Tab-separated table of C-alpha atoms in Angstrom:
chain	number	residue	atom	x	y	z
A	1	MET	CA	-26.891	17.079	-12.295
A	2	SER	CA	-27.429	16.230	-8.628
A	3	LEU	CA	-27.198	18.455	-5.561
A	4	CYS	CA	-27.228	17.529	-1.906
A	5	ALA	CA	-29.801	19.237	0.322
A	6	GLU	CA	-27.196	21.475	1.977
A	7	CYS	CA	-25.829	22.846	-1.301
A	8	PHE	CA	-29.317	23.264	-2.744
A	9	ASN	CA	-30.530	25.250	0.255
A	10	ASN	CA	-27.437	27.492	0.141
A	11	GLY	CA	-27.763	28.256	-3.571
A	12	ASP	CA	-29.809	30.703	-5.629
A	13	HIS	CA	-32.370	28.828	-7.724
A	14	THR	CA	-34.555	31.707	-8.830
A	15	GLY	CA	-36.248	30.788	-12.100
A	16	HIS	CA	-34.896	27.222	-12.073
A	17	ASP	CA	-36.927	24.081	-12.689
A	18	PHE	CA	-35.966	21.257	-10.356
A	19	ASN	CA	-37.118	17.906	-9.070
A	20	MET	CA	-36.399	17.077	-5.437
A	21	PHE	CA	-36.091	13.503	-4.210
A	22	ARG	CA	-34.154	11.548	-1.615
A	23	SER	CA	-31.704	9.089	-3.162
A	24	GLN	CA	-31.597	5.671	-1.531
A	25	ALA	CA	-28.575	4.543	-3.543
A	26	GLY	CA	-25.983	7.106	-2.497
A	27	GLY	CA	-24.309	9.461	-4.913
A	28	ALA	CA	-22.167	12.547	-5.272
A	29	CYS	CA	-23.110	16.214	-5.140
A	30	ASP	CA	-22.111	18.062	-8.329
A	31	CYS	CA	-21.943	21.478	-6.671
A	32	GLY	CA	-18.494	22.976	-7.187
A	33	ASP	CA	-17.799	20.906	-10.323
A	34	GLY	CA	-17.359	23.373	-13.177
A	35	ASN	CA	-17.620	20.550	-15.725
A	36	VAL	CA	-21.225	19.890	-14.707
A	37	MET	CA	-22.648	23.303	-13.771
A	38	ARG	CA	-21.813	26.994	-14.127
A	39	ALA	CA	-19.872	28.600	-11.290
A	40	SER	CA	-22.705	31.109	-10.870
A	41	GLY	CA	-24.899	28.225	-9.724
A	42	PHE	CA	-22.555	27.071	-6.959
A	43	CYS	CA	-23.773	27.335	-3.387
A	44	SER	CA	-22.268	30.000	-1.114
A	45	ARG	CA	-19.858	27.484	0.421
A	46	HIS	CA	-18.429	26.282	-2.909
A	47	ARG	CA	-18.194	29.805	-4.350
A	48	LEU	CA	-15.859	30.775	-1.505
A	49	LYS	CA	-13.813	27.590	-1.630
A	50	THR	CA	-10.383	28.045	-3.213
A	51	GLY	CA	-7.131	26.137	-3.097
A	52	GLU	CA	-5.505	28.823	-0.939
A	53	ASN	CA	-7.945	28.813	1.957
A	54	VAL	CA	-8.433	25.058	2.290
A	55	PRO	CA	-6.142	23.762	5.066
A	56	SER	CA	-4.095	20.668	4.289
A	57	VAL	CA	-4.314	17.583	6.470
A	58	PRO	CA	-1.108	16.726	8.384
A	59	ARG	CA	0.672	13.871	6.659
A	60	ASP	CA	1.096	11.899	9.892
A	61	LEU	CA	-2.666	11.595	10.312
A	62	LEU	CA	-2.963	9.660	7.054
A	63	LEU	CA	-0.030	7.249	7.402
A	64	MET	CA	-1.926	4.634	9.389
A	65	SER	CA	-4.782	4.620	6.882
A	66	GLU	CA	-2.364	4.202	3.989
A	67	MET	CA	-0.776	1.203	5.713
A	68	VAL	CA	-3.907	-0.577	6.944
A	69	LEU	CA	-6.560	0.031	4.279
A	70	PRO	CA	-4.917	-1.948	1.431
A	71	ARG	CA	-5.015	-5.102	3.562
A	72	PHE	CA	-8.527	-4.316	4.716
A	73	ILE	CA	-9.721	-4.011	1.109
A	74	ILE	CA	-7.976	-7.193	-0.058
A	75	THR	CA	-9.699	-8.996	2.824
A	76	ILE	CA	-13.057	-7.907	1.410
A	77	ILE	CA	-12.062	-9.033	-2.080
A	78	GLN	CA	-10.827	-12.395	-0.822
A	79	TYR	CA	-14.102	-12.966	0.982
A	80	LEU	CA	-16.046	-12.094	-2.175
A	81	ARG	CA	-13.927	-14.599	-4.100
A	82	ASP	CA	-14.390	-17.344	-1.520
A	83	GLY	CA	-18.095	-16.752	-1.045
A	84	TYR	CA	-19.199	-16.756	-4.662
A	85	THR	CA	-20.346	-19.979	-6.291
A	86	GLU	CA	-22.178	-20.413	-9.554
A	87	PRO	CA	-25.658	-21.758	-8.685
A	88	GLU	CA	-26.965	-24.809	-10.478
A	89	SER	CA	-30.441	-23.310	-10.490
A	90	ALA	CA	-32.203	-20.079	-9.574
A	91	ALA	CA	-33.351	-21.647	-6.306
A	92	ASP	CA	-29.725	-22.125	-5.235
A	93	ARG	CA	-28.890	-18.455	-5.670
A	94	ASP	CA	-29.036	-16.459	-2.467
A	95	LEU	CA	-26.448	-13.731	-2.734
A	96	GLN	CA	-27.707	-11.889	0.322
A	97	LYS	CA	-26.506	-14.636	2.651
A	98	VAL	CA	-22.999	-14.263	1.285
A	99	LEU	CA	-23.077	-10.482	1.710
A	100	GLN	CA	-24.382	-10.424	5.276
A	101	GLN	CA	-21.006	-11.112	6.871
A	102	LEU	CA	-19.406	-8.383	4.759
A	103	GLU	CA	-21.936	-5.714	5.663
A	104	PRO	CA	-19.924	-4.240	8.600
A	105	HIS	CA	-16.796	-4.034	6.431
A	106	ILE	CA	-18.531	-2.238	3.574
A	107	SER	CA	-20.314	0.036	6.046
A	108	PHE	CA	-16.909	0.975	7.457
A	109	LEU	CA	-15.674	1.955	3.984
A	110	GLU	CA	-18.837	3.974	3.492
A	111	GLU	CA	-18.176	5.838	6.740
A	112	LEU	CA	-14.633	6.618	5.591
A	113	THR	CA	-15.995	8.368	2.493
A	114	LYS	CA	-17.890	10.755	4.783
A	115	MET	CA	-14.705	11.891	6.528
A	116	GLY	CA	-13.882	14.409	3.806
A	117	GLY	CA	-11.689	14.934	0.788
A	118	ALA	CA	-8.422	13.908	2.455
A	119	MET	CA	-9.687	10.423	3.291
A	120	ARG	CA	-11.266	10.016	-0.150
A	121	THR	CA	-7.898	10.903	-1.673
A	122	VAL	CA	-6.217	8.187	0.406
A	123	LEU	CA	-8.866	5.669	-0.652
A	124	THR	CA	-8.479	6.656	-4.303
A	125	LYS	CA	-4.711	6.130	-4.216
A	126	ILE	CA	-5.176	2.710	-2.627
A	127	LEU	CA	-8.006	1.599	-4.910
A	128	THR	CA	-6.060	2.556	-8.046
A	129	ASN	CA	-2.540	1.469	-7.011
A	130	GLN	CA	-1.584	-1.283	-9.444
A	131	GLN	CA	1.580	-2.416	-7.661
A	132	THR	CA	-0.129	-2.871	-4.290
A	133	PHE	CA	-2.963	-4.763	-5.958
A	134	LYS	CA	-0.541	-7.083	-7.732
A	135	GLU	CA	1.378	-7.854	-4.551
A	136	LEU	CA	-1.678	-8.496	-2.383
A	137	SER	CA	-4.085	-9.975	-4.915
A	138	MET	CA	-1.994	-12.867	-6.213
A	139	GLY	CA	-0.038	-13.424	-3.011
A	140	GLN	CA	3.519	-14.606	-2.555
A	141	GLU	CA	4.698	-18.040	-3.641
A	142	GLU	CA	4.615	-19.384	-0.085
A	143	ASN	CA	1.086	-18.081	0.561
A	144	VAL	CA	-1.001	-21.104	-0.393
A	145	TYR	CA	-4.306	-19.512	0.618
A	146	ALA	CA	-3.731	-16.403	-1.509
A	147	LYS	CA	-2.858	-18.549	-4.530
A	148	ARG	CA	-5.945	-20.715	-4.104
A	149	ASN	CA	-8.059	-17.615	-3.571
A	150	TYR	CA	-6.723	-16.051	-6.772
A	151	GLU	CA	-7.592	-19.231	-8.664
A	152	LYS	CA	-11.209	-18.792	-7.546
A	153	TYR	CA	-11.146	-15.331	-9.090
A	154	LEU	CA	-9.903	-16.793	-12.394
A	155	SER	CA	-12.601	-19.449	-12.178
A	156	ALA	CA	-15.248	-16.749	-11.712
A	157	LEU	CA	-13.999	-15.040	-14.871
A	158	LYS	CA	-14.300	-18.264	-16.855
A	159	SER	CA	-17.777	-19.025	-15.542
A	160	SER	CA	-18.803	-15.551	-16.705
A	161	GLY	CA	-17.700	-16.264	-20.269
A	162	LEU	CA	-14.623	-14.092	-19.797
A	163	VAL	CA	-10.884	-14.644	-19.733
A	164	SER	CA	-8.096	-12.888	-17.893
A	165	VAL	CA	-5.355	-10.982	-19.649
A	166	GLU	CA	-2.839	-13.701	-18.749
A	167	GLU	CA	-4.984	-16.456	-20.239
A	168	LYS	CA	-5.736	-14.371	-23.311
A	169	GLY	CA	-2.029	-14.011	-23.951
A	170	ALA	CA	-1.575	-17.763	-23.580
A	171	GLY	CA	-4.419	-18.481	-25.980
A	172	ALA	CA	-6.883	-19.752	-23.364
A	173	GLY	CA	-10.539	-19.187	-23.994
A	174	ALA	CA	-10.073	-18.664	-27.722
A	175	THR	CA	-12.885	-19.638	-30.046
A	176	ASP	CA	-12.670	-20.929	-33.571
A	177	THR	CA	-13.785	-18.635	-36.344
A	178	PRO	CA	-15.742	-20.300	-39.158
A	179	ALA	CA	-13.839	-20.670	-42.409
A	180	GLY	CA	-14.210	-17.720	-44.720
A	181	GLU	CA	-15.485	-15.392	-42.000
A	182	ASP	CA	-13.932	-11.948	-42.074
A	183	GLN	CA	-12.100	-11.359	-38.803
A	184	GLU	CA	-11.358	-7.711	-39.486
A	185	GLY	CA	-13.229	-5.536	-37.005
A	186	LEU	CA	-15.124	-8.365	-35.301
A	187	GLN	CA	-16.148	-7.645	-31.743
A	188	GLY	CA	-16.870	-10.521	-29.358
A	189	VAL	CA	-19.381	-10.587	-26.535
A	190	GLY	CA	-18.320	-13.278	-24.099
A	191	GLN	CA	-17.048	-16.165	-26.218
A	192	ARG	CA	-19.271	-15.448	-29.226
A	193	LYS	CA	-18.361	-13.347	-32.266
A	194	ARG	CA	-21.436	-11.360	-33.174
A	195	VAL	CA	-21.081	-7.884	-34.555
A	196	LYS	CA	-18.842	-6.508	-37.264
A	197	LEU	CA	-17.543	-3.116	-36.256
A	198	SER	CA	-15.254	-0.676	-37.978
A	199	SER	CA	-11.621	-1.625	-38.476
A	200	SER	CA	-10.658	1.363	-36.341
A	201	THR	CA	-11.710	-0.496	-33.182
A	202	LYS	CA	-8.666	-0.219	-30.950
A	203	ASP	CA	-9.111	-3.249	-28.719
A	204	PRO	CA	-10.999	-6.144	-30.359
A	205	SER	CA	-10.854	-8.191	-27.139
A	206	ILE	CA	-12.512	-5.607	-24.902
A	207	MET	CA	-15.795	-7.517	-24.817
A	208	ASP	CA	-14.420	-10.860	-23.685
A	209	THR	CA	-11.362	-9.865	-21.660
A	210	LEU	CA	-11.273	-8.051	-18.343
A	211	LYS	CA	-8.071	-6.301	-17.343
A	212	HIS	CA	-8.164	-6.023	-13.579
A	213	LYS	CA	-5.087	-4.093	-12.552
A	214	CYS	CA	-6.244	-2.488	-9.308
A	215	PHE	CA	-8.599	-2.998	-6.362
A	216	LEU	CA	-11.263	-0.744	-7.861
A	217	GLU	CA	-11.572	-2.815	-11.023
A	218	GLU	CA	-11.976	-6.109	-9.198
A	219	LEU	CA	-14.363	-4.557	-6.674
A	220	LEU	CA	-16.609	-3.478	-9.531
A	221	PHE	CA	-16.373	-6.970	-11.036
A	222	TRP	CA	-17.648	-8.529	-7.807
A	223	THR	CA	-20.254	-5.799	-7.405
A	224	ILE	CA	-21.633	-6.937	-10.767
A	225	LYS	CA	-21.356	-10.651	-9.922
A	226	TYR	CA	-23.306	-10.064	-6.709
A	227	GLU	CA	-25.848	-8.025	-8.717
A	228	PHE	CA	-25.103	-4.561	-7.353
A	229	PRO	CA	-25.636	-4.859	-3.577
A	230	GLN	CA	-26.898	-1.557	-2.223
A	231	LYS	CA	-24.112	-0.890	0.278
A	232	MET	CA	-21.400	-1.529	-2.294
A	233	VAL	CA	-23.109	0.797	-4.775
A	234	THR	CA	-23.387	3.477	-2.099
A	235	PHE	CA	-19.689	3.209	-1.263
A	236	LEU	CA	-18.620	3.402	-4.915
A	237	LEU	CA	-20.838	6.431	-5.563
A	238	ASN	CA	-19.862	8.255	-2.375
A	239	MET	CA	-16.281	8.312	-3.670
A	240	LEU	CA	-17.216	10.321	-6.783
A	241	PRO	CA	-16.371	13.795	-5.387
A	242	ASP	CA	-12.707	12.821	-5.835
A	243	GLN	CA	-12.039	13.704	-9.486
A	244	ASP	CA	-9.208	11.188	-9.978
A	245	TYR	CA	-11.474	8.462	-8.668
A	246	LYS	CA	-14.361	9.617	-10.855
A	247	ILE	CA	-12.272	9.364	-14.027
A	248	THR	CA	-10.890	5.929	-13.145
A	249	PHE	CA	-14.246	4.569	-12.027
A	250	THR	CA	-15.955	5.802	-15.204
A	251	LYS	CA	-13.367	4.044	-17.370
A	252	THR	CA	-13.756	0.899	-15.267
A	253	PHE	CA	-17.541	1.034	-15.626
A	254	VAL	CA	-17.209	1.300	-19.414
A	255	GLN	CA	-14.716	-1.570	-19.413
A	256	HIS	CA	-17.289	-3.773	-17.649
A	257	TYR	CA	-20.280	-2.549	-19.661
A	258	ALA	CA	-20.794	-5.754	-21.658
A	259	PHE	CA	-20.422	-7.879	-18.542
A	260	ILE	CA	-22.970	-5.702	-16.717
A	261	MET	CA	-25.546	-6.243	-19.442
A	262	LYS	CA	-24.922	-9.993	-19.627
A	263	THR	CA	-25.437	-10.217	-15.866
A	264	LEU	CA	-28.577	-8.085	-16.073
A	265	MET	CA	-30.114	-10.401	-18.653
A	266	LYS	CA	-29.636	-13.404	-16.360
A	267	SER	CA	-30.785	-11.665	-13.193
A	268	HIS	CA	-34.057	-12.574	-11.494
A	269	GLU	CA	-34.075	-9.098	-9.925
A	270	SER	CA	-33.626	-7.184	-13.172
A	271	ASP	CA	-35.807	-4.223	-12.129
A	272	THR	CA	-33.790	-3.511	-8.988
A	273	MET	CA	-30.496	-4.110	-10.733
A	274	SER	CA	-31.362	-1.916	-13.732
A	275	ASN	CA	-32.399	0.951	-11.438
A	276	ARG	CA	-29.006	0.875	-9.747
A	277	ILE	CA	-27.192	0.712	-13.088
A	278	VAL	CA	-29.100	3.771	-14.303
A	279	HIS	CA	-28.351	5.588	-11.049
A	280	ILE	CA	-24.620	5.001	-11.515
A	281	SER	CA	-24.765	5.943	-15.204
A	282	VAL	CA	-26.490	9.264	-14.541
A	283	GLN	CA	-23.884	10.152	-11.929
A	284	LEU	CA	-20.995	9.342	-14.271
A	285	PHE	CA	-22.185	10.722	-17.596
A	286	SER	CA	-23.667	14.005	-16.384
A	287	ASN	CA	-20.138	15.359	-16.863
A	288	GLU	CA	-20.033	16.220	-20.579
A	289	GLU	CA	-16.248	16.429	-20.769
A	290	LEU	CA	-15.804	13.066	-19.053
A	291	ALA	CA	-18.468	11.440	-21.239
A	292	ARG	CA	-16.709	12.706	-24.361
A	293	HIS	CA	-13.370	11.487	-23.033
A	294	VAL	CA	-14.502	7.885	-22.467
A	295	THR	CA	-16.341	7.914	-25.798
A	296	GLU	CA	-13.122	8.742	-27.620
A	297	GLU	CA	-10.643	6.787	-25.507
A	298	CYS	CA	-12.659	3.769	-24.334
A	299	GLN	CA	-14.821	3.122	-27.429
A	300	LEU	CA	-17.994	3.727	-25.438
A	301	LEU	CA	-20.328	3.978	-28.443
A	302	ASP	CA	-18.898	0.869	-30.128
A	303	ILE	CA	-19.353	-1.076	-26.905
A	304	MET	CA	-22.899	0.187	-26.323
A	305	VAL	CA	-24.056	-0.602	-29.866
A	306	THR	CA	-22.437	-4.039	-29.771
A	307	VAL	CA	-24.047	-4.875	-26.441
A	308	LEU	CA	-27.438	-3.607	-27.581
A	309	LEU	CA	-27.328	-5.763	-30.717
A	310	TYR	CA	-26.211	-8.760	-28.675
A	311	MET	CA	-29.113	-8.347	-26.265
A	312	MET	CA	-31.613	-7.881	-29.086
A	313	GLU	CA	-30.295	-10.953	-30.869
A	314	THR	CA	-30.953	-13.115	-27.827
A	315	CYS	CA	-34.602	-12.007	-27.948
A	316	LEU	CA	-35.266	-13.178	-31.516
A	317	ILE	CA	-38.206	-15.552	-31.953
A	318	LYS	CA	-39.684	-17.156	-35.034
A	319	SER	CA	-42.165	-14.939	-36.820
A	320	GLU	CA	-45.718	-16.191	-37.203
A	321	LEU	CA	-46.412	-13.494	-39.784
A	322	GLN	CA	-44.180	-14.909	-42.513
A	323	GLY	CA	-44.203	-18.250	-44.257
A	324	ASN	CA	-40.443	-18.401	-44.592
A	325	LYS	CA	-39.000	-20.484	-41.766
A	326	THR	CA	-35.872	-18.336	-41.676
A	327	ASP	CA	-37.802	-15.148	-40.905
A	328	TYR	CA	-37.577	-13.845	-37.361
A	329	THR	CA	-39.172	-11.032	-35.430
A	330	MET	CA	-38.060	-9.229	-32.307
A	331	LEU	CA	-39.353	-9.937	-28.840
A	332	HIS	CA	-39.116	-6.591	-27.072
A	333	ARG	CA	-37.701	-7.306	-23.642
A	334	LEU	CA	-37.411	-3.671	-22.700
A	335	GLN	CA	-36.465	-4.376	-19.110
A	336	SER	CA	-33.212	-5.902	-20.343
A	337	TYR	CA	-31.880	-3.521	-22.964
A	338	TRP	CA	-33.603	-0.166	-22.460
A	339	ILE	CA	-30.681	1.067	-20.353
A	340	ALA	CA	-28.260	1.006	-23.278
A	341	GLY	CA	-30.714	2.881	-25.476
A	342	TYR	CA	-31.413	5.353	-22.689
A	343	LYS	CA	-27.784	6.394	-22.410
A	344	MET	CA	-27.446	6.771	-26.182
A	345	SER	CA	-30.305	9.283	-26.373
């Protein structure tokens, strides 16, 4: 549970244990959320806040935002697509240079989140609107740039060991299964079949297929590809007070969980990246009802266990304690997979 300074100072914390710190990565205040804390712990402002006494924002004030922001957001996504290239070596990778030109745009989105619930509601509707995303993301037939830009997005999926829904349906990116191997309940990570899960797994392709149907989902994809830039993380977290956004973003985060861990393992800034992943996770899963919901609907535990086993498998080294050449022992790279274990505890 997290509280902003204003809500903390206006609440009664007699007999409470608490730890006070200033978050550098943004976040959402949980005060007023009955799914996270008891109503008796709300600050004086949230205790008085009801649906009847909150004035509604005139519709006309929001029309311009609803018209302009979708094109503003697709501009950011198109720049992220154009700017990303897979480096041939670690020395070639300088993601900060690519992000510098986008900093004013992301800062503008961050400022919008501070304008109150009405603006966050507008942003949520835009970020989760599938039809608008489809129209603007792929572009019209005559828009050559949009088509070429979308192809770069598909290329980024492939270079990440992932395939799009369209390619999955066409059979692209499929891997051969060795003869005699039981395919029932197999769960893939990237292009590799690794872990046998229960036959009740609802979506066996969830680990190697990303289903980007709205701006929010692709924004998170690029946030991961660019290794969680601070301003993007702050924007995504500052939107959490909107409950519709929080539910959608949590599901999107779970959907990308395997991809997040694969990116973390390759990162040369794993400490910084893991701290930001944990910060997001704490914000999302402090809501018990929401955590239970994504566990049941999005196969959260299956995904977490599969990813953890995948990461541990990549750390296997030959054992010097056994004479058998086939024996292996585990190299404990805690900085890579401790996050998954942390959230399971």
